[in-house]
Short mmCIF file of C-alpha atoms and ligand atoms in Angstrom, two decimals:
data_model
loop_
_atom_site.label_atom_id
_atom_site.label_comp_id
_atom_site.label_asym_id
_atom_site.label_seq_id
_atom_site.Cartn_x
_atom_site.Cartn_y
_atom_site.Cartn_z
CA MET A 1 0.00 0.00 0.00
CA ASP A 2 2.76 2.37 -0.98
CA ARG A 3 0.61 4.66 -3.09
CA HIS A 4 -2.68 5.98 -1.74
CA GLU A 5 -5.20 3.22 -2.31
CA ILE A 6 -8.97 2.99 -2.02
CA ILE A 7 -9.65 0.17 0.40
CA VAL A 8 -12.99 -1.46 1.16
CA VAL A 9 -12.95 -3.00 4.62
CA THR A 10 -15.79 -5.20 5.85
CA GLY A 11 -16.31 -5.65 9.58
CA GLY A 12 -14.32 -2.48 10.21
CA LEU A 13 -16.09 -1.74 13.49
CA GLY A 14 -14.81 -5.05 14.88
CA PHE A 15 -11.63 -5.56 16.83
CA ILE A 16 -8.99 -6.17 14.15
CA GLY A 17 -10.82 -4.26 11.40
CA LYS A 18 -10.89 -0.98 13.35
CA HIS A 19 -7.15 -1.16 14.11
CA PHE A 20 -6.56 -1.85 10.40
CA ILE A 21 -8.70 1.17 9.41
CA ARG A 22 -6.82 3.44 11.83
CA TYR A 23 -3.53 2.27 10.29
CA CYS A 24 -4.83 2.88 6.75
CA LEU A 25 -6.18 6.37 7.52
CA GLU A 26 -2.85 7.31 9.14
CA LYS A 27 -1.09 6.22 5.93
CA GLY A 28 -3.37 8.46 3.85
CA HIS A 29 -5.49 5.75 2.21
CA PHE A 30 -9.22 6.17 1.49
CA VAL A 31 -11.30 3.67 3.48
CA LYS A 32 -14.87 2.52 2.83
CA ASN A 33 -16.11 0.51 5.79
CA ILE A 34 -19.02 -1.94 5.42
CA ASP A 35 -20.35 -3.26 8.73
CA ARG A 36 -23.75 -4.49 9.81
CA ILE A 37 -23.16 -3.15 13.38
CA SER A 38 -23.61 -6.43 15.22
CA TYR A 39 -23.34 -6.74 19.00
CA ALA A 40 -19.51 -6.84 18.62
CA ALA A 41 -19.28 -3.52 16.73
CA ASP A 42 -17.54 -0.54 18.33
CA ARG A 43 -19.85 2.44 17.84
CA VAL A 44 -17.46 4.94 19.37
CA VAL A 45 -14.72 4.28 16.85
CA ASN A 46 -17.07 4.97 13.95
CA ALA A 47 -17.51 8.52 15.23
CA GLU A 48 -13.70 8.85 15.49
CA PHE A 49 -13.12 7.66 11.90
CA SER A 50 -15.98 9.79 10.54
CA LYS A 51 -13.95 12.93 11.35
CA SER A 52 -11.60 11.95 8.52
CA SER A 53 -12.50 13.13 5.02
CA ASN A 54 -10.92 9.85 3.78
CA TYR A 55 -13.57 7.68 5.46
CA ARG A 56 -17.04 6.49 4.43
CA PHE A 57 -19.30 4.18 6.41
CA TYR A 58 -21.93 1.85 4.92
CA GLU A 59 -24.25 0.04 7.32
CA ALA A 60 -24.82 -3.21 5.43
CA ASP A 61 -24.67 -6.98 5.76
CA ILE A 62 -22.12 -8.77 3.57
CA CYS A 63 -24.67 -11.56 2.98
CA THR A 64 -27.10 -9.24 1.21
CA LEU A 65 -24.77 -6.52 -0.07
CA ASP A 66 -25.67 -5.86 -3.70
CA PHE A 67 -23.02 -3.37 -4.74
CA LEU A 68 -19.30 -3.03 -4.27
CA PRO A 69 -17.99 0.51 -3.94
CA GLU A 70 -15.06 1.28 -6.22
CA CYS A 71 -11.78 0.13 -4.66
CA ASP A 72 -8.26 -1.22 -5.28
CA ILE A 73 -8.26 -3.63 -2.37
CA PHE A 74 -11.10 -5.47 -0.63
CA VAL A 75 -10.31 -6.76 2.89
CA ASN A 76 -12.89 -9.03 4.50
CA PHE A 77 -12.78 -8.96 8.29
CA ALA A 78 -16.55 -9.33 8.72
CA ALA A 79 -17.36 -12.51 10.61
CA GLU A 80 -19.07 -14.07 13.52
CA SER A 81 -15.92 -14.68 15.53
CA HIS A 82 -16.71 -16.18 18.94
CA VAL A 83 -16.33 -19.96 19.19
CA ASP A 84 -18.71 -20.35 22.18
CA ASN A 85 -21.52 -18.71 20.19
CA ALA A 86 -20.86 -21.04 17.26
CA ILE A 87 -21.20 -24.05 19.52
CA THR A 88 -24.56 -22.76 20.81
CA ASN A 89 -25.91 -21.92 17.35
CA ALA A 90 -23.84 -22.14 14.18
CA ARG A 91 -26.47 -20.81 11.76
CA LYS A 92 -25.30 -17.18 11.71
CA PHE A 93 -21.70 -18.39 11.35
CA CYS A 94 -22.63 -20.35 8.23
CA GLU A 95 -24.43 -17.32 6.83
CA THR A 96 -21.82 -14.61 7.43
CA ASN A 97 -18.57 -16.58 7.40
CA PHE A 98 -19.46 -18.73 4.37
CA LEU A 99 -22.36 -17.28 2.35
CA GLY A 100 -21.25 -13.72 3.11
CA VAL A 101 -17.83 -14.49 1.65
CA GLN A 102 -19.43 -16.10 -1.41
CA ASN A 103 -21.52 -12.95 -1.94
CA CYS A 104 -18.43 -10.71 -1.67
CA LEU A 105 -16.49 -12.90 -4.10
CA GLU A 106 -19.33 -12.61 -6.59
CA LEU A 107 -19.42 -8.82 -6.25
CA VAL A 108 -15.69 -8.72 -6.99
CA ARG A 109 -15.90 -11.13 -9.92
CA LEU A 110 -18.81 -9.25 -11.53
CA LYS A 111 -16.74 -6.07 -11.74
CA HIS A 112 -15.10 -5.36 -15.06
CA GLU A 113 -11.66 -7.02 -15.12
CA ARG A 114 -9.88 -3.64 -14.98
CA GLU A 115 -11.86 -2.66 -11.87
CA GLN A 116 -11.57 -5.87 -9.86
CA PRO A 117 -9.90 -5.30 -6.49
CA ILE A 118 -7.56 -7.81 -4.86
CA PHE A 119 -9.62 -9.95 -2.47
CA ILE A 120 -7.99 -10.27 0.96
CA GLN A 121 -9.67 -12.86 3.18
CA ILE A 122 -8.88 -12.66 6.90
CA SER A 123 -8.88 -16.28 7.98
CA THR A 124 -7.60 -17.81 11.23
CA ASP A 125 -5.12 -20.32 12.67
CA GLU A 126 -8.15 -22.31 13.85
CA VAL A 127 -8.73 -23.69 10.34
CA TYR A 128 -5.78 -26.08 10.85
CA GLY A 129 -7.13 -27.47 14.12
CA ASP A 130 -4.76 -27.98 17.01
CA ILE A 131 -1.16 -29.18 17.09
CA ARG A 132 0.61 -30.57 20.19
CA GLU A 133 4.16 -30.03 18.91
CA GLY A 134 5.62 -28.04 16.03
CA SER A 135 3.74 -25.46 13.94
CA HIS A 136 1.32 -25.46 11.05
CA LYS A 137 2.53 -24.38 7.61
CA GLU A 138 0.25 -22.79 5.03
CA GLU A 139 -0.02 -25.96 2.92
CA ASP A 140 -1.09 -28.16 5.85
CA GLN A 141 -4.41 -29.96 5.79
CA LEU A 142 -7.36 -28.08 7.29
CA ILE A 143 -8.90 -30.03 10.19
CA PRO A 144 -11.19 -27.52 11.97
CA SER A 145 -12.44 -28.65 15.39
CA ASN A 146 -15.49 -26.42 15.95
CA PRO A 147 -18.25 -24.87 13.80
CA TYR A 148 -16.60 -21.42 13.76
CA ALA A 149 -13.34 -22.87 12.45
CA ALA A 150 -15.24 -25.02 9.94
CA THR A 151 -16.99 -21.99 8.43
CA LYS A 152 -13.68 -20.13 8.16
CA ALA A 153 -12.01 -23.13 6.49
CA ALA A 154 -14.92 -23.42 4.07
CA ALA A 155 -14.56 -19.72 3.19
CA ASP A 156 -10.88 -20.24 2.40
CA MET A 157 -11.89 -22.95 -0.08
CA LEU A 158 -14.33 -20.56 -1.74
CA VAL A 159 -11.67 -17.89 -2.12
CA LYS A 160 -9.19 -20.31 -3.72
CA SER A 161 -11.83 -21.63 -6.11
CA TRP A 162 -12.94 -18.13 -7.18
CA GLY A 163 -9.28 -17.53 -8.01
CA ARG A 164 -8.91 -20.67 -10.08
CA THR A 165 -12.33 -20.58 -11.80
CA TYR A 166 -12.92 -16.87 -12.33
CA GLY A 167 -9.44 -15.36 -12.06
CA VAL A 168 -10.16 -13.29 -8.92
CA ARG A 169 -6.81 -12.22 -7.39
CA TRP A 170 -6.63 -13.11 -3.72
CA ASN A 171 -4.64 -13.58 -0.55
CA ILE A 172 -5.72 -15.55 2.50
CA ILE A 173 -4.18 -14.37 5.77
CA ARG A 174 -4.28 -16.61 8.85
CA PRO A 175 -3.39 -14.74 12.04
CA THR A 176 -3.20 -16.39 15.43
CA ASN A 177 -5.06 -15.18 18.59
CA ASN A 178 -5.15 -11.38 18.64
CA TYR A 179 -5.09 -9.23 21.75
CA GLY A 180 -5.06 -5.47 22.28
CA VAL A 181 -7.13 -2.55 23.53
CA HIS A 182 -10.88 -2.29 22.88
CA GLN A 183 -11.62 -5.94 22.17
CA TYR A 184 -15.22 -7.00 22.75
CA PRO A 185 -15.44 -8.48 26.29
CA GLU A 186 -16.39 -11.99 25.22
CA LYS A 187 -12.78 -13.01 24.51
CA LEU A 188 -10.44 -14.36 27.21
CA ILE A 189 -8.44 -11.26 28.16
CA PRO A 190 -11.11 -8.51 28.23
CA LYS A 191 -13.73 -10.87 29.64
CA SER A 192 -11.52 -12.04 32.51
CA ALA A 193 -10.31 -8.52 33.29
CA TRP A 194 -13.86 -7.13 33.19
CA ARG A 195 -15.17 -9.78 35.58
CA MET A 196 -12.29 -9.34 38.03
CA LYS A 197 -12.73 -5.57 38.02
CA ARG A 198 -16.35 -6.12 39.06
CA GLY A 199 -15.28 -8.46 41.88
CA LEU A 200 -16.28 -11.62 40.00
CA PRO A 201 -13.99 -14.58 39.27
CA ALA A 202 -12.96 -15.22 35.67
CA ALA A 203 -14.42 -18.39 34.17
CA MET A 204 -11.73 -20.70 32.85
CA HIS A 205 -12.39 -23.58 30.47
CA GLY A 206 -11.29 -26.88 32.04
CA ASP A 207 -7.99 -26.77 33.93
CA GLY A 208 -6.63 -23.83 31.92
CA SER A 209 -3.84 -25.90 30.37
CA TYR A 210 -4.82 -25.00 26.79
CA ILE A 211 -2.11 -23.08 24.99
CA ARG A 212 -2.63 -20.08 22.71
CA SER A 213 -0.05 -17.87 21.06
CA TRP A 214 -0.78 -14.18 21.42
CA LEU A 215 -0.37 -11.70 18.59
CA HIS A 216 -0.83 -8.00 19.33
CA VAL A 217 -3.47 -6.52 17.04
CA GLU A 218 -1.05 -3.83 15.80
CA ASP A 219 1.44 -6.55 14.80
CA ALA A 220 -1.41 -8.36 13.04
CA VAL A 221 -2.36 -5.17 11.17
CA ARG A 222 1.24 -4.60 10.03
CA GLY A 223 1.33 -8.23 8.90
CA ILE A 224 -1.83 -7.78 6.84
CA ALA A 225 -0.43 -4.57 5.28
CA THR A 226 2.84 -6.40 4.52
CA VAL A 227 1.01 -9.13 2.63
CA ILE A 228 -1.03 -6.56 0.69
CA ASP A 229 2.15 -4.62 -0.17
CA LYS A 230 4.68 -7.33 -0.83
CA GLY A 231 2.88 -10.68 -0.86
CA LYS A 232 2.61 -12.88 -3.93
CA ARG A 233 -0.98 -12.95 -5.17
CA ASN A 234 -3.03 -16.14 -4.81
CA GLN A 235 -0.99 -17.25 -1.79
CA ILE A 236 -1.77 -17.96 1.86
CA TYR A 237 0.20 -16.30 4.66
CA ASN A 238 0.22 -17.27 8.35
CA ILE A 239 0.88 -14.59 10.95
CA GLY A 240 2.03 -16.26 14.15
CA SER A 241 3.51 -15.29 17.48
CA THR A 242 6.31 -16.51 19.71
CA GLU A 243 4.30 -15.51 22.80
CA GLU A 244 2.80 -18.87 23.83
CA ARG A 245 0.88 -18.96 27.11
CA ARG A 246 -1.38 -21.40 28.93
CA ASN A 247 -4.81 -19.85 29.56
CA ILE A 248 -4.37 -20.23 33.32
CA ASP A 249 -1.14 -18.21 33.19
CA VAL A 250 -2.88 -15.43 31.23
CA ILE A 251 -5.64 -15.29 33.83
CA ARG A 252 -3.12 -15.29 36.71
CA ARG A 253 -1.29 -12.36 35.11
CA ILE A 254 -4.53 -10.40 34.68
CA ALA A 255 -5.33 -11.01 38.36
CA GLN A 256 -1.87 -9.80 39.35
CA ILE A 257 -2.29 -6.56 37.35
CA ALA A 258 -5.84 -6.04 38.68
CA GLY A 259 -4.59 -6.62 42.25
CA ILE A 260 -6.79 -9.70 42.81
CA GLU A 261 -5.61 -12.58 44.99
CA GLU A 262 -5.14 -15.76 42.95
CA ARG A 263 -7.53 -17.85 45.04
CA SER A 264 -10.46 -15.56 44.14
CA ALA A 265 -9.32 -14.82 40.56
CA PHE A 266 -11.02 -17.66 38.68
CA VAL A 267 -13.34 -20.63 38.78
CA SER A 268 -13.18 -23.66 36.52
CA ALA A 269 -16.00 -23.68 33.98
CA SER A 270 -16.93 -26.77 32.00
CA ASP A 271 -14.59 -27.63 29.18
CA ARG A 272 -15.46 -26.21 25.78
CA SER A 273 -16.74 -28.96 23.55
CA GLY A 274 -14.20 -29.64 20.76
CA GLN A 275 -11.56 -27.63 22.63
CA ASP A 276 -8.27 -27.21 20.79
CA ILE A 277 -5.21 -28.04 22.91
CA ARG A 278 -2.69 -25.76 21.26
CA TYR A 279 -2.38 -23.60 18.16
CA SER A 280 0.94 -22.75 16.58
CA LEU A 281 1.78 -21.22 13.21
CA ASP A 282 4.92 -21.34 11.12
CA ASP A 283 5.08 -17.80 9.72
CA THR A 284 8.35 -18.06 7.81
CA LYS A 285 6.60 -16.84 4.63
CA VAL A 286 5.41 -13.51 6.03
CA ARG A 287 8.74 -13.00 7.82
CA ALA A 288 10.47 -13.42 4.45
CA LEU A 289 8.48 -10.35 3.30
CA GLY A 290 10.09 -8.32 6.11
CA TRP A 291 7.39 -8.58 8.79
CA PHE A 292 8.36 -9.27 12.39
CA GLN A 293 6.57 -9.26 15.72
CA GLN A 294 7.27 -6.05 17.65
CA LYS A 295 4.97 -6.13 20.68
CA LYS A 296 5.78 -7.95 23.91
CA PHE A 297 2.86 -9.66 25.62
CA ASP A 298 4.08 -9.05 29.18
CA GLU A 299 4.38 -5.30 28.56
CA GLU A 300 1.18 -4.78 26.55
CA ILE A 301 -1.11 -6.76 28.85
CA ILE A 302 -0.55 -4.21 31.64
CA GLN A 303 -2.12 -1.27 29.83
CA ILE A 304 -4.83 -3.47 28.30
CA VAL A 305 -6.02 -4.48 31.77
CA GLU A 306 -5.46 -1.09 33.37
CA GLN A 307 -7.20 0.85 30.59
CA LEU A 308 -10.09 -1.56 30.07
CA ASP A 309 -13.06 0.43 28.78
CA ASN A 310 -16.16 -1.48 27.74
CA SER A 311 -18.39 1.58 27.48
CA ARG A 312 -17.95 1.58 23.70
CA PHE A 313 -19.96 -1.65 23.40
CA VAL A 314 -23.71 -1.93 24.10
P1 LIG B 401 -15.18 -9.06 15.80
O1 LIG B 401 -16.19 -10.06 16.21
O2 LIG B 401 -14.54 -8.20 16.83
O3 LIG B 401 -15.79 -8.07 14.72
C1 LIG B 401 -16.54 -8.52 13.63
C2 LIG B 401 -17.15 -7.29 12.93
O4 LIG B 401 -17.83 -7.78 11.76
C3 LIG B 401 -18.16 -6.54 13.78
O5 LIG B 401 -17.97 -5.15 13.67
C4 LIG B 401 -19.51 -6.94 13.18
O6 LIG B 401 -20.51 -5.94 13.31
C5 LIG B 401 -19.12 -7.18 11.72
N1 LIG B 401 -20.02 -8.15 11.07
C6 LIG B 401 -20.40 -9.37 11.52
N2 LIG B 401 -21.22 -9.95 10.63
C7 LIG B 401 -21.33 -9.10 9.58
C8 LIG B 401 -22.04 -9.15 8.35
N3 LIG B 401 -22.81 -10.20 8.03
N4 LIG B 401 -21.92 -8.09 7.51
C9 LIG B 401 -21.18 -7.02 7.84
N5 LIG B 401 -20.50 -6.91 9.00
C10 LIG B 401 -20.58 -7.95 9.86
O7 LIG B 401 -14.06 -9.88 14.99
P2 LIG B 401 -12.46 -9.72 15.01
O8 LIG B 401 -11.95 -10.35 16.25
O9 LIG B 401 -12.11 -8.32 14.67
O10 LIG B 401 -12.07 -10.68 13.80
C11 LIG B 401 -11.96 -10.14 12.47
C12 LIG B 401 -11.60 -11.28 11.53
O11 LIG B 401 -10.36 -11.85 11.93
C13 LIG B 401 -12.61 -12.41 11.53
O12 LIG B 401 -12.78 -12.85 10.22
C14 LIG B 401 -11.96 -13.49 12.38
O13 LIG B 401 -12.36 -14.77 11.95
C15 LIG B 401 -10.49 -13.24 12.11
N6 LIG B 401 -9.56 -13.61 13.20
C16 LIG B 401 -9.72 -13.09 14.46
C17 LIG B 401 -8.80 -13.41 15.45
C18 LIG B 401 -8.90 -12.82 16.85
O14 LIG B 401 -8.13 -13.24 17.73
N7 LIG B 401 -9.79 -11.88 17.12
C19 LIG B 401 -7.73 -14.27 15.17
C20 LIG B 401 -7.60 -14.77 13.87
C21 LIG B 401 -8.52 -14.42 12.89
#
């Protein structure tokens, strides 16, 4: 994104999308944000972005969207993203994460060849399923464990097939677990911190031994921009992290920062059905483009917990 591009972002009021939009506006790009304003949308940030003359907002659902604003790059962040919700009811996940992507691919393909943007699909490490040792490479088999991951894996297949059949230019980007400020408080870090700040124990799946690697959202955003700038088209790129932590250790650290004694910091909740033991990504490919992880989990987590502000969500 070296020259000033016109970028359509979907799901740009969500956690990663809004950080991506802020990055793009700071670089001088023109951003058109399409979001249906679900429960996970950040309404405050839309007011912040709207002050920029380089920003337009469209309240729309990617499943029923029937026009694609002119753009050079189309980045699809829009998704139902919370695994627990998918286990309760996967219908909306199938609609947005699968049919929504199909609708967007069609809108891109139906543009005149000269006007077709590059289609960037934000996928996830969860499409590979878990791995006890070693790390997943981009060409590994997809073995999703839960309905959320299955819909994301299915979307990746759609993107690749629209490339092969219709010539749509694409990249699929698979980041690992993101963390950062202003994440909707259903995910581990903001949810645990929010509960502890209200004097309630965090709820931990099982014995907390599950391992996640933590990627700061600003590192993720720079990774996405690196792929757009320097990536080979029609390729998949993982964005991983060296910051591996057991869930119980993350919760203990949050308690420490919030000044809560460990014995009242958490209770064991029932294990998540289909729980993945560990995720790990080999991100040699994106590192070869010049990207590297800059943020340190132990430093960033302090301000995330201390500055927790959930007032921006309904
Ligand atoms: P989020 O849940 O915070 O935000 C999703 C946004 O999409 C919301 O603003 C919501 O209103 C919007 N949206 C949902 N359905 C829509 C629809 N049908 N039409 C238009 N807008 C819709 O999600 P996030 O955590 O920012 O994740 C963004 C993307 O990154 C997702 O595709 C997710 O699968 C992927 N991802 C997330 C993580 C993570 O740790 N958060 C890790 C890897 C990949």
